XYZ file of C-alpha atoms in Angstrom:
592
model
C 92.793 -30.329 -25.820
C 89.499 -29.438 -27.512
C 86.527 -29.948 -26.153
C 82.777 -31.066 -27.254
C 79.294 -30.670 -26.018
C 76.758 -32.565 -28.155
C 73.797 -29.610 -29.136
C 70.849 -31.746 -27.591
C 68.577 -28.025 -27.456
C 69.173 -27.578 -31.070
C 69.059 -30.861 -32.099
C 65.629 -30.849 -30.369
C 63.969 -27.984 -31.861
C 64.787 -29.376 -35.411
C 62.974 -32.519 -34.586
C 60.359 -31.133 -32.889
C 59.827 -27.332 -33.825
C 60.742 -27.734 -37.352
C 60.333 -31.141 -38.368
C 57.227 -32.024 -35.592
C 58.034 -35.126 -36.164
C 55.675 -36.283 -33.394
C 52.935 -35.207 -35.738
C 54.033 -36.634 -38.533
C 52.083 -39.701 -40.270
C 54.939 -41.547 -40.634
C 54.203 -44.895 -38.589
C 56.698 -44.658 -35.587
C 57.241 -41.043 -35.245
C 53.889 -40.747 -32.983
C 56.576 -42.438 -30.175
C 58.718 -39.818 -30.707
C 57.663 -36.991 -28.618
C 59.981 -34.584 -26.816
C 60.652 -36.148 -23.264
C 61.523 -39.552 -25.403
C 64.380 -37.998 -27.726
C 65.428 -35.547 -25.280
C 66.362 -38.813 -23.243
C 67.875 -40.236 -25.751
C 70.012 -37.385 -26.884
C 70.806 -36.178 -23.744
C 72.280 -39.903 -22.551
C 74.014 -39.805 -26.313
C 75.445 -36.619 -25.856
C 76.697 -37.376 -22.401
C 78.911 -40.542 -24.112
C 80.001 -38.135 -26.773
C 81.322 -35.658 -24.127
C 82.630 -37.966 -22.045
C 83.713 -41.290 -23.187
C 84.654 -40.226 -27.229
C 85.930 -36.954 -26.902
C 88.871 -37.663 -24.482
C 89.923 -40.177 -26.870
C 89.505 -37.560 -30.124
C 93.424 -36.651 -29.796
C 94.477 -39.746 -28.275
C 93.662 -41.750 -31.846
C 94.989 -38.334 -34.373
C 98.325 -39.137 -31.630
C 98.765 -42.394 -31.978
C 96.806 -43.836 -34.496
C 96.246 -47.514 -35.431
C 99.539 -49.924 -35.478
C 100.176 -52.640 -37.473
C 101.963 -56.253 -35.829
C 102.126 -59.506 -37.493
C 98.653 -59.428 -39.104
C 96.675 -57.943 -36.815
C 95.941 -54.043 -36.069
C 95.584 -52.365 -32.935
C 93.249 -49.364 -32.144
C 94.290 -46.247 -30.421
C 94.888 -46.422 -26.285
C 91.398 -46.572 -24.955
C 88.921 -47.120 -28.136
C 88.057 -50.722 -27.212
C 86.787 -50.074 -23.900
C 85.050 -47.399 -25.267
C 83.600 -49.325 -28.118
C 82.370 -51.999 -25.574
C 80.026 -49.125 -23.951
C 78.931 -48.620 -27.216
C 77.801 -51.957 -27.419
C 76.496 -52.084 -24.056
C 74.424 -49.075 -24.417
C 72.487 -50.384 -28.132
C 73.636 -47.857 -29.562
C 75.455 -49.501 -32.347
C 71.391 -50.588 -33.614
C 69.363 -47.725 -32.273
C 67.600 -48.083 -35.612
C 67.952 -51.506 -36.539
C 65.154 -54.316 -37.172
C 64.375 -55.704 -33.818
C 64.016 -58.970 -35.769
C 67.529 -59.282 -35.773
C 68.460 -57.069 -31.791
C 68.018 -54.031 -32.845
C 65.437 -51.457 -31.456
C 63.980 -50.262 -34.351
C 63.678 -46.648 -34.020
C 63.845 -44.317 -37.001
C 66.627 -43.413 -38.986
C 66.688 -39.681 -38.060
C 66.990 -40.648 -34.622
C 70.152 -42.237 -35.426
C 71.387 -39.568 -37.592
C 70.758 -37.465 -34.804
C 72.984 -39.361 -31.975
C 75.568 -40.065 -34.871
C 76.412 -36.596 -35.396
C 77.061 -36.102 -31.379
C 79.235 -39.616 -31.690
C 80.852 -38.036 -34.782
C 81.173 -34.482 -33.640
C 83.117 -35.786 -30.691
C 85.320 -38.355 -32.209
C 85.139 -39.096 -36.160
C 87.471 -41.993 -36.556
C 85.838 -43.869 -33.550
C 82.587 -43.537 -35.273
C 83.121 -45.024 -38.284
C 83.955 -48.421 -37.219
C 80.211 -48.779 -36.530
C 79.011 -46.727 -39.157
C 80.515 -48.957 -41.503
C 79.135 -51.794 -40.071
C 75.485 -50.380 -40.078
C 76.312 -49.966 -44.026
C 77.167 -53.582 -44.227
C 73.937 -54.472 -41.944
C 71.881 -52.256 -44.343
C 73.126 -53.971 -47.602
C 72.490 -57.702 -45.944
C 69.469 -56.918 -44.852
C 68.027 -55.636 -48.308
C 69.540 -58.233 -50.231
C 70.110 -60.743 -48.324
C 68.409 -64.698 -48.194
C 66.965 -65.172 -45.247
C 69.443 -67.614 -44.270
C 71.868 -64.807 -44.496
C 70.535 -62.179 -42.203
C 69.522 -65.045 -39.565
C 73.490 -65.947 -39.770
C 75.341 -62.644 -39.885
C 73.021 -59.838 -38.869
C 72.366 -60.665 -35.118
C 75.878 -60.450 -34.219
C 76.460 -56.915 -36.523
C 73.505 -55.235 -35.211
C 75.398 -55.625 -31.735
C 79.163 -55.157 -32.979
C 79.971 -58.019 -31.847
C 80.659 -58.584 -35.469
C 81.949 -55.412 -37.404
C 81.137 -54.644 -41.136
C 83.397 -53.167 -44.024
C 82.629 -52.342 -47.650
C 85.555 -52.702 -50.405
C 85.109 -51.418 -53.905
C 88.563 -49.594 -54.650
C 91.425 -51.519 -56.312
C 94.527 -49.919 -57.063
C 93.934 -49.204 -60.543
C 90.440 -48.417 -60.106
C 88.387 -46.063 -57.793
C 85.329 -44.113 -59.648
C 85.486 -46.551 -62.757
C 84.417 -49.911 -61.147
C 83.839 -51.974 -63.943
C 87.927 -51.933 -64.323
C 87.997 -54.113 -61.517
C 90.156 -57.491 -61.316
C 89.387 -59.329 -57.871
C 87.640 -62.466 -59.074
C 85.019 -64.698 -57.513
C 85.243 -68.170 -58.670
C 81.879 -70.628 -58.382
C 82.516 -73.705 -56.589
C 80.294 -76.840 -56.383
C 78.784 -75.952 -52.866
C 77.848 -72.600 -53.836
C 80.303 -70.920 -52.464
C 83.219 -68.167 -54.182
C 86.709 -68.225 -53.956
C 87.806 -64.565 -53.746
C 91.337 -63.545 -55.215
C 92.248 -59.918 -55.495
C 93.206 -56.953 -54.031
C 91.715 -54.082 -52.220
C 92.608 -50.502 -50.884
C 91.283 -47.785 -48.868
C 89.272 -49.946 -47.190
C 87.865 -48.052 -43.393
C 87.974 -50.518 -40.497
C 89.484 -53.349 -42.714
C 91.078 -54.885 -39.840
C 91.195 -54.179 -36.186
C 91.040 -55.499 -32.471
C 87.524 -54.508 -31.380
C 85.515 -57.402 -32.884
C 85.083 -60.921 -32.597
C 84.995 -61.247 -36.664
C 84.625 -58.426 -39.617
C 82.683 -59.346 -42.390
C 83.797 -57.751 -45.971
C 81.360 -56.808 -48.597
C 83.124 -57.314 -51.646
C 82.685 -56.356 -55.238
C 84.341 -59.078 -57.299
C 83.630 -60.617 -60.934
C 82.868 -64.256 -61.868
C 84.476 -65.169 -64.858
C 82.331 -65.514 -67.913
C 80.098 -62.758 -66.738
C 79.441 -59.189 -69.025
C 82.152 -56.918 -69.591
C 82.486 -53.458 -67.386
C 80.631 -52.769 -64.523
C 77.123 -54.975 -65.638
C 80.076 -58.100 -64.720
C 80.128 -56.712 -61.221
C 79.076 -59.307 -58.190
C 78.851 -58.405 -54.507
C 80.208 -60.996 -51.905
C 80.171 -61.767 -48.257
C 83.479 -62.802 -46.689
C 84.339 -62.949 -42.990
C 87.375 -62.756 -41.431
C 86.796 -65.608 -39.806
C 84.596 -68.629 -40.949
C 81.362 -69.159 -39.417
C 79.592 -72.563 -38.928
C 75.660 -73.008 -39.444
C 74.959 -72.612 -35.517
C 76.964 -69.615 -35.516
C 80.157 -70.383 -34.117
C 83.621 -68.880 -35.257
C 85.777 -71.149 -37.134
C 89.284 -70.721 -39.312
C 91.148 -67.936 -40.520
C 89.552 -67.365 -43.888
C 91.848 -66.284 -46.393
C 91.614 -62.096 -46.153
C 94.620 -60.821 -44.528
C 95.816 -57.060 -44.121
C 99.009 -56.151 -46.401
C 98.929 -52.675 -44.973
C 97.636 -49.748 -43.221
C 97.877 -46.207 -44.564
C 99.509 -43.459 -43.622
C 97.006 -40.637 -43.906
C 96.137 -37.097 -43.565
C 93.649 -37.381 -40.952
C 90.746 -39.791 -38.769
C 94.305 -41.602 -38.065
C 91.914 -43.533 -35.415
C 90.611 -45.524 -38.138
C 92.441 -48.427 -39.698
C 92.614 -47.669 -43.557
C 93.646 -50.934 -45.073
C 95.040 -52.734 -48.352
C 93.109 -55.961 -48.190
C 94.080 -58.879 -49.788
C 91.858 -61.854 -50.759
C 93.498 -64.839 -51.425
C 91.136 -67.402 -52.138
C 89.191 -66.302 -49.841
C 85.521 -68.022 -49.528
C 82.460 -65.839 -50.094
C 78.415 -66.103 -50.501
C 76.994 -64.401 -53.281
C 74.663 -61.318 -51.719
C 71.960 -60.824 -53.962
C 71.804 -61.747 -57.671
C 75.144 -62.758 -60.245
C 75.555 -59.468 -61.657
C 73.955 -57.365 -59.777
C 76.411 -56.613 -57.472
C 76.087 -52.872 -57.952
C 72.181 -52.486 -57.058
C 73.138 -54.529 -53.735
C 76.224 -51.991 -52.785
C 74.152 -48.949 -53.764
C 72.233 -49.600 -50.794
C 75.166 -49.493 -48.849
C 76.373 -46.535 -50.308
C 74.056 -44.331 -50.233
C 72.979 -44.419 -46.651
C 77.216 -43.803 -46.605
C 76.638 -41.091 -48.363
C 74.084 -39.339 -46.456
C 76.551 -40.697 -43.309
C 79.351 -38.360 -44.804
C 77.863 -35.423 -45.318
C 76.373 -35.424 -41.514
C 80.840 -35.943 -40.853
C 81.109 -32.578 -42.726
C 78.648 -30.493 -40.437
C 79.576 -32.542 -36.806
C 83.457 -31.711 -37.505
C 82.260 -28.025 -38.652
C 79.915 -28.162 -35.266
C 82.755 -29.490 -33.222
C 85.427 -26.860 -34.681
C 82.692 -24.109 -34.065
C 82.503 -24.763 -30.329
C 86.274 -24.416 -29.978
C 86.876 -21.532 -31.854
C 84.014 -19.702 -29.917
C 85.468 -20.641 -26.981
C 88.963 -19.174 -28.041
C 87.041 -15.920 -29.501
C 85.705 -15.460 -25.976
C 88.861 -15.773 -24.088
C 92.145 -14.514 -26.102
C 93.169 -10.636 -25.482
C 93.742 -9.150 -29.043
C 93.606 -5.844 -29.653
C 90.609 -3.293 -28.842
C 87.042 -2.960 -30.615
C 87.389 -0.189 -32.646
C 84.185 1.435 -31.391
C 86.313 1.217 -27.975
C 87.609 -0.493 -25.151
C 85.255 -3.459 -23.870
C 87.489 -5.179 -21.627
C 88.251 -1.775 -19.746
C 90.277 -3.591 -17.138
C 92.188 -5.586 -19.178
C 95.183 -5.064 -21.397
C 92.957 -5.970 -24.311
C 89.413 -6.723 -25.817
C 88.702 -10.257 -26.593
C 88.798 -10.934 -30.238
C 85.340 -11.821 -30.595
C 84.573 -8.388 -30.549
C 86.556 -7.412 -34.142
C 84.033 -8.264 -36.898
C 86.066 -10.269 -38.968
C 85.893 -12.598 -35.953
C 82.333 -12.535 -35.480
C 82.063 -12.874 -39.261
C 84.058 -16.119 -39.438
C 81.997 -17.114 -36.629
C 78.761 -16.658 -37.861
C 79.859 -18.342 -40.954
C 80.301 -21.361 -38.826
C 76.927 -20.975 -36.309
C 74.961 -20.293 -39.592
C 76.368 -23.658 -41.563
C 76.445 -25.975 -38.400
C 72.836 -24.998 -38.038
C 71.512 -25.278 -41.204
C 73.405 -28.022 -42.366
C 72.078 -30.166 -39.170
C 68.408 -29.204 -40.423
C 69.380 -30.276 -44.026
C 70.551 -33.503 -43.096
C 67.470 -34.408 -40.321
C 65.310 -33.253 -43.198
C 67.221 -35.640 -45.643
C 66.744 -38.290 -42.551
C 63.068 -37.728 -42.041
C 62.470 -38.783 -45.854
C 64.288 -41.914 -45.572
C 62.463 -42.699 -43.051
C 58.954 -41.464 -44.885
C 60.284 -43.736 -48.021
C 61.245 -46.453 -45.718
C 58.333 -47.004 -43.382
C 55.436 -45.532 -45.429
C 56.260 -46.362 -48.482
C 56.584 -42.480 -50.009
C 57.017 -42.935 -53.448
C 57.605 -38.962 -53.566
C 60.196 -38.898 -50.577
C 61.795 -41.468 -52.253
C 62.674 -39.516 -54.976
C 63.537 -36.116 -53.653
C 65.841 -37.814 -50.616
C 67.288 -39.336 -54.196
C 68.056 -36.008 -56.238
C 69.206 -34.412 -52.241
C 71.793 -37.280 -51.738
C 74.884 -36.109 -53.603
C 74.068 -32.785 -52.098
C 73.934 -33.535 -48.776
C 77.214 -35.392 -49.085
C 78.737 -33.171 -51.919
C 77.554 -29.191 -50.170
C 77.808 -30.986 -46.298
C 81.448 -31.644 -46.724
C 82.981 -28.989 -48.992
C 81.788 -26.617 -47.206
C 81.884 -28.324 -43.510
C 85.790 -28.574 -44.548
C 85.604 -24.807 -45.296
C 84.398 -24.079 -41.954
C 86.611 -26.046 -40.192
C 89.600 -24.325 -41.415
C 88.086 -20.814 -40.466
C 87.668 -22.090 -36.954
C 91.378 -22.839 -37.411
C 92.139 -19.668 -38.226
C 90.237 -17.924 -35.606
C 93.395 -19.040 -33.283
C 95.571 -17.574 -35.737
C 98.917 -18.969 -35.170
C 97.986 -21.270 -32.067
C 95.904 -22.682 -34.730
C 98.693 -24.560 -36.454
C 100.286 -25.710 -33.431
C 99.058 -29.134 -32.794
C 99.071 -28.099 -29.113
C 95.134 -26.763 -29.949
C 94.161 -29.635 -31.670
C 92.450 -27.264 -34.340
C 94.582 -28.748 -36.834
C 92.353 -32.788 -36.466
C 89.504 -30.937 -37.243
C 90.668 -29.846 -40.729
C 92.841 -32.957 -41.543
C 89.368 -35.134 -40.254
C 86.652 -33.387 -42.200
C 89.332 -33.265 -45.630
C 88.174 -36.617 -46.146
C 84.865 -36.618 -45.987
C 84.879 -34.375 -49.648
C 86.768 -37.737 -51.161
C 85.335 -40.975 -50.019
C 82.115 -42.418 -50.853
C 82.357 -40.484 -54.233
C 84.970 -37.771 -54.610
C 82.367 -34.667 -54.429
C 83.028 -34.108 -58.382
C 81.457 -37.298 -58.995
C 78.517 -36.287 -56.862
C 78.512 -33.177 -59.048
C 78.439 -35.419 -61.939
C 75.707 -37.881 -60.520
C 73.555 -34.341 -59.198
C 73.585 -32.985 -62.805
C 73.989 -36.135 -64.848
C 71.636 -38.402 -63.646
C 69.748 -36.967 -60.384
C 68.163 -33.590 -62.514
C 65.987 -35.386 -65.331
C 65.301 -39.043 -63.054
C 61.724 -40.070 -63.391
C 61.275 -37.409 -66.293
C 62.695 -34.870 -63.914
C 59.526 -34.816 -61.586
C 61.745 -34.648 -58.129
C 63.260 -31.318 -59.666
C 59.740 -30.041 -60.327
C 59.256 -31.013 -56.926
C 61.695 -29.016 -55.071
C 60.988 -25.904 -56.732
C 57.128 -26.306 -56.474
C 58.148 -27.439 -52.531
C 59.829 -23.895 -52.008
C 57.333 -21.851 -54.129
C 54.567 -23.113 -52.311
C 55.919 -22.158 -48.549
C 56.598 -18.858 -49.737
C 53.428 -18.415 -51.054
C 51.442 -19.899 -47.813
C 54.008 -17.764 -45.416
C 53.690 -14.335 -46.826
C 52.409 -11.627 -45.232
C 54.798 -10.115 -42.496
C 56.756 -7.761 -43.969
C 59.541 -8.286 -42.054
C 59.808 -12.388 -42.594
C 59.272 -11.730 -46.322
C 62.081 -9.335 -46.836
C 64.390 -11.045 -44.437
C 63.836 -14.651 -45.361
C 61.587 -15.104 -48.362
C 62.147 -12.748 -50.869
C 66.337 -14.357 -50.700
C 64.538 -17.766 -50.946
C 62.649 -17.251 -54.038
C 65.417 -15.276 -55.550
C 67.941 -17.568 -54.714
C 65.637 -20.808 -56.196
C 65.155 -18.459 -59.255
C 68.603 -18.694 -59.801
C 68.139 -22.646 -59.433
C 65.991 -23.070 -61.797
C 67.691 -20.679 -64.241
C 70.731 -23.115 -64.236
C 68.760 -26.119 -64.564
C 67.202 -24.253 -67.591
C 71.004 -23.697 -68.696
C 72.019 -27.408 -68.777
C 68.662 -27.891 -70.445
C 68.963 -25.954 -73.650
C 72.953 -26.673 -73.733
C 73.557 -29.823 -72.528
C 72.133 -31.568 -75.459
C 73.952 -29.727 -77.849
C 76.995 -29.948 -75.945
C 77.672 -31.777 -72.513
C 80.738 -30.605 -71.517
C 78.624 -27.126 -70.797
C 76.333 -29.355 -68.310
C 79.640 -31.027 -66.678
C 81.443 -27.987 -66.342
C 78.820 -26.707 -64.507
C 77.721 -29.482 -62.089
C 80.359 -28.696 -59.498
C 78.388 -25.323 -58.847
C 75.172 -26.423 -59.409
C 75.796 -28.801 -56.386
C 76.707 -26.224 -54.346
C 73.891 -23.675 -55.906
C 71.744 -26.212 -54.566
C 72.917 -27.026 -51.229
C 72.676 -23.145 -50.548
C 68.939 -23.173 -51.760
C 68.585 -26.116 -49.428
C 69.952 -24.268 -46.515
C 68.092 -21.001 -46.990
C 64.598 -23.306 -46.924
C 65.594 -24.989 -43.658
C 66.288 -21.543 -41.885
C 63.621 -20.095 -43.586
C 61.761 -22.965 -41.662
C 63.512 -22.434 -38.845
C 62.983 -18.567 -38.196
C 59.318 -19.207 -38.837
C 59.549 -22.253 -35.828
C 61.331 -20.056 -33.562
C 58.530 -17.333 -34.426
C 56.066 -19.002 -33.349
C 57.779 -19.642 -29.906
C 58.148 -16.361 -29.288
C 54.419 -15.761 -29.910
C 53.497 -18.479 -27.601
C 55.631 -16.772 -24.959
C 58.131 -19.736 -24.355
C 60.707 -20.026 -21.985
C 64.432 -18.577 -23.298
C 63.357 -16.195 -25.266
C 66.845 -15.559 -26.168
C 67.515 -19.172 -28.208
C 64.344 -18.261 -30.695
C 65.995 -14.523 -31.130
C 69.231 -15.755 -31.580
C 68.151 -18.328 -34.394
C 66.261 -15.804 -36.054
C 69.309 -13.253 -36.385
C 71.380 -16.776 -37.023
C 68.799 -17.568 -39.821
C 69.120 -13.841 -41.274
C 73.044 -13.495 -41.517
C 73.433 -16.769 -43.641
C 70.317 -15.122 -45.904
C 71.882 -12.079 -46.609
C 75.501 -13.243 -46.482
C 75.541 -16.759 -47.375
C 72.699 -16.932 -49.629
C 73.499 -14.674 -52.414
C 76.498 -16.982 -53.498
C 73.627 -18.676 -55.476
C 74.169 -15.686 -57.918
C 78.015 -16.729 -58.237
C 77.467 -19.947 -59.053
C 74.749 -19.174 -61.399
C 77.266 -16.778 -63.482
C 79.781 -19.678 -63.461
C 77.296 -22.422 -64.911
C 75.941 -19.654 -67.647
C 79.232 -19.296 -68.780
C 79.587 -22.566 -70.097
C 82.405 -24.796 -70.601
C 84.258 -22.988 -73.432
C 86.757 -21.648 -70.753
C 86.714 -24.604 -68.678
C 87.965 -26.957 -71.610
C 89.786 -24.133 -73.799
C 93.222 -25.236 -73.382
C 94.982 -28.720 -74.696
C 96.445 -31.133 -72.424
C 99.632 -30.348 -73.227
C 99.450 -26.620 -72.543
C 98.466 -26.717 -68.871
């Protein structure tokens, strides 16, 4: 069975080495020094390893099961989702107004990629309901938070969000669930939903559905669009659980992977609602929920990668293949292990280098929520805007990627679901589809995220990167290793924005064709700055003459394989966008 150990030391020099987000002016982060998070992730990574991982292959084995109504978690996921509760960790960053503790969002991110790393399905129950939280919060009355968010925050209560129908996914405003006004202010939902995560299990008192429904009268298309609360259960005004409302589960999916987690078809049957937020505006309100989800996901690409990693290192280390062709290492043995053939170590630096980078990328991505959030950073809140679809889009394509070269490090073994390699690729598949397919993010990157605010967030980035190469010249060795890739590689950036910029107008379709590898042109810029920041942190240790000399030596030569292996695919995808879309949409439908 495979095994997990939650990367507290490298999750700690991110925060603290890279980030120093104990000197940071963001109000809150002066609590957050090292002996305070290492606590923290250190207790988090001990649940991860001990309490979700067991239970990793349990819920892939027998999933969820559905009897007369009601659906049952895996063997041993509500006792473990009661020390969740029992430990806060379910609001780690919630507002203590309502039981949380209020820490900062890249605190949680952090502990959500051990919880995640070590069991993905498991996780998402309360993920989901920290979306709903985050939605009620923003846009709910006050009357609503006091009433639902107490009992969320805790899990008591757990939290869902349900956009797709069966005829529509992408393409809300083709939506039919309807919510009809009634004279106490209330909505009676009808309709149907699928794909819905968590839609109905034993490990809560009540869920309570955010639902996108229409009220009849209201603008065509997606401006019609209203978003609901409706419980499970009905809820008097002191709190107390009343009826069955009328939301029932018609099914439970048979998936590829995260079988641990209860994908539902939902159906509303009259079911009564509260309007959350404004008639209409349904969309603004679920935004908020979706793009913390979002940001969620693409942290589930690089903790299934992470998680994958560890095992297939592991298996490197131990299985006899072979001899290294430069001779026999294992001298007594019948045979060297394979981690010493460099198509191994190539795979598995592949893996180190994206684990690592991506887990900067997304505390980074964190970090400005947070700045945006609790000071107000009108800036932050625009770049953590353009980053979003790639963080989710480059996180999980590529966090897939890397989970099916861990696979194949076992070769053969790999397939057998003996090894358990197998959940890590069927998990992490998902995470490129849900919360926006990854060509939609492409779409919304290129589309929408590129020229926002009269494109000043793009200006941003590149006048971000220009400027730390400029103010960290000077060693010859950092520049030629680490720098002179970055600006090359941002070069190449830029160039392809400058494509979609003289083409686009003329013709779209050469923009759209290319958005797919602009995303991921991006996301490999994005990575090269964080371990470009990361060899120049782990530098500076070594100058100061810190302890374990060998982690700082070992990022650095980390840091310089994905630079001069990883980094040049920038020039790839830059080809691919310059070449328009002629090729892309040459043929007719009928001649594919």
């Amino acid at each position: 069975m495979p095994s997990y150990t939650a990367p507290v030391k490298d999750m700690q020099f991110i925060l603290h080495d890279v980030l120093k987000l104990s000197q940071s002016d963001v109000p809150g982060f002066d609590e957050l020094d090292a002996d305070f998070t290492g606590a923290i992730l250190e207790e988090a990574g001990k649940i991860a390893g001990e309490v979700l991982a067991p239970l990793n292959a349990v819920g892939d084995r027998e999933g969820c099961r559905l009897e007369n109504g009601v659906v049952y978690t895996p063997t041993g996921f509500k006792a473990a989702f009661d020390k969740m509760r029992e430990g806060g960790w379910t609001g780690l960053d919630c507002d203590p107004e309502y039981g949380g503790q209020g820490m900062p969002h890249v605190l949680a991110t952090a502990t959500g990629e051990f919880f995640t790393g070590a069991n993905m399905a498991f996780t998402m129950y309360q993920g989901l309901t920290h979306g709903a939280y985050s939605a009620i919060h923003a846009h709910g009355t006050d009357a609503q938070k006091a009433k639902w968010l107490p009992r969320m925050v805790t899990c008591e209560w757990t939290g869902t969000m349900n956009l797709t129908e069966p005829q529509c996914g992408t393409d809300l405003g083709m939506m039919r669930t309807k919510a009809e006004p009634q004279e106490n202010g209330t909505y009676r939902i009808t309709g149907q939903k699928i794909f819905i995560s968590a839609g109905e299990h034993d490990m809560s008192e009540n869920i309570i559905h955010l639902v996108l429904a229409k009220i009849p009268g209201g603008p065509e298309g997606i401006k019609g669009v209203s978003l609901f609360i409706v419980p499970k259960f009905l809820v008097d005004d002191e709190g107390q659980i009343g009826a069955r409302n009328g939301v029932s589960v018609g099914n439970i999916e048979e998936k590829m992977g995260i079988h641990g987690n209860a994908t539902c078809v939902m159906n509303y049957d009259g079911a009564e609602g509260y309007l959350l937020g404004e008639e209409h505006k349904g969309m603004c309100a679920m935004f908020t929920m979706m793009n913390e989800a979002r940001l969620g996901v693409g942290m589930q690409g690089l903790a299934v990668a992470e998680a994958a990693y560890q095992n297939a290192l592991d298996y490197a280390k131990d299985r006899l293949q072979g001899r290294a062709i430069t001779g026999a290492e294992n001298k007594d043995g019948p045979a060297d292990p394979i981690i010493v053939h460099p198509d191994i170590r190539r795979s598995l630096m592949d893996q180190k280098s994206f684990a690592e980078g991506g887990r900067a990328f997304a505390l980074w991505g964190a970090e400005m929520i947070d700045r945006s959030h609790r000071a107000g950073d009108a800036e932050a809140e625009g770049m953590i805007s353009l980053l979003t679809p790639v963080l989710k889009g480059f996180l999980t394509d590529e966090g897939f990627d890397m989970a099916v070269l861990a696979q194949q490090v076992y070769g053969g073994h790999g397939y057998i679901e003996e090894h358990g390699m197998s959940q890590f690729a069927r998990d992490a598949r998902i995470a490129m589809i849900y919360e926006g397919a990854n060509g939609v993010q492409a779409l919304d990157l290129v589309g929408r995220k590129l020229a926002a605010n009269g494109g000043k967030p793009a200006m941003a980035f590149f006048e971000m990167v220009k400027t730390f190469c400029k103010e960290n010249a000077g060693d010859a060795e950092f520049d030629t290793a680490f720098l002179e890739p970055l600006k090359t590689a941002s070069k190449h950036l830029q160039e392809a924005a400058m494509y979609f910029m003289q083409n686009g107008m003329k013709n779209p379709n050469h923009a759209l064709a290319g958005s797919y590898d602009f995303m991921h042109l991006f996301g490999h810029v994005c990575l090269g700055l964080m371990w470009s920041k990361m060899a120049l942190a782990a530098k500076a240790k070594l100058a100061e003459g810190a302890p374990d000399a060998a982690f700082y030596e070992t990022k650095i030569a980390t840091g310089r394989y994905y630079m001069a292996r990883r980094l040049p695919a920038t020039s790839m995808h830059l080809a691919r966008i310059s070449s328009g879309a002629d090729t892309v949409m040459a043929l007719d439908a009928a001649n594919f």
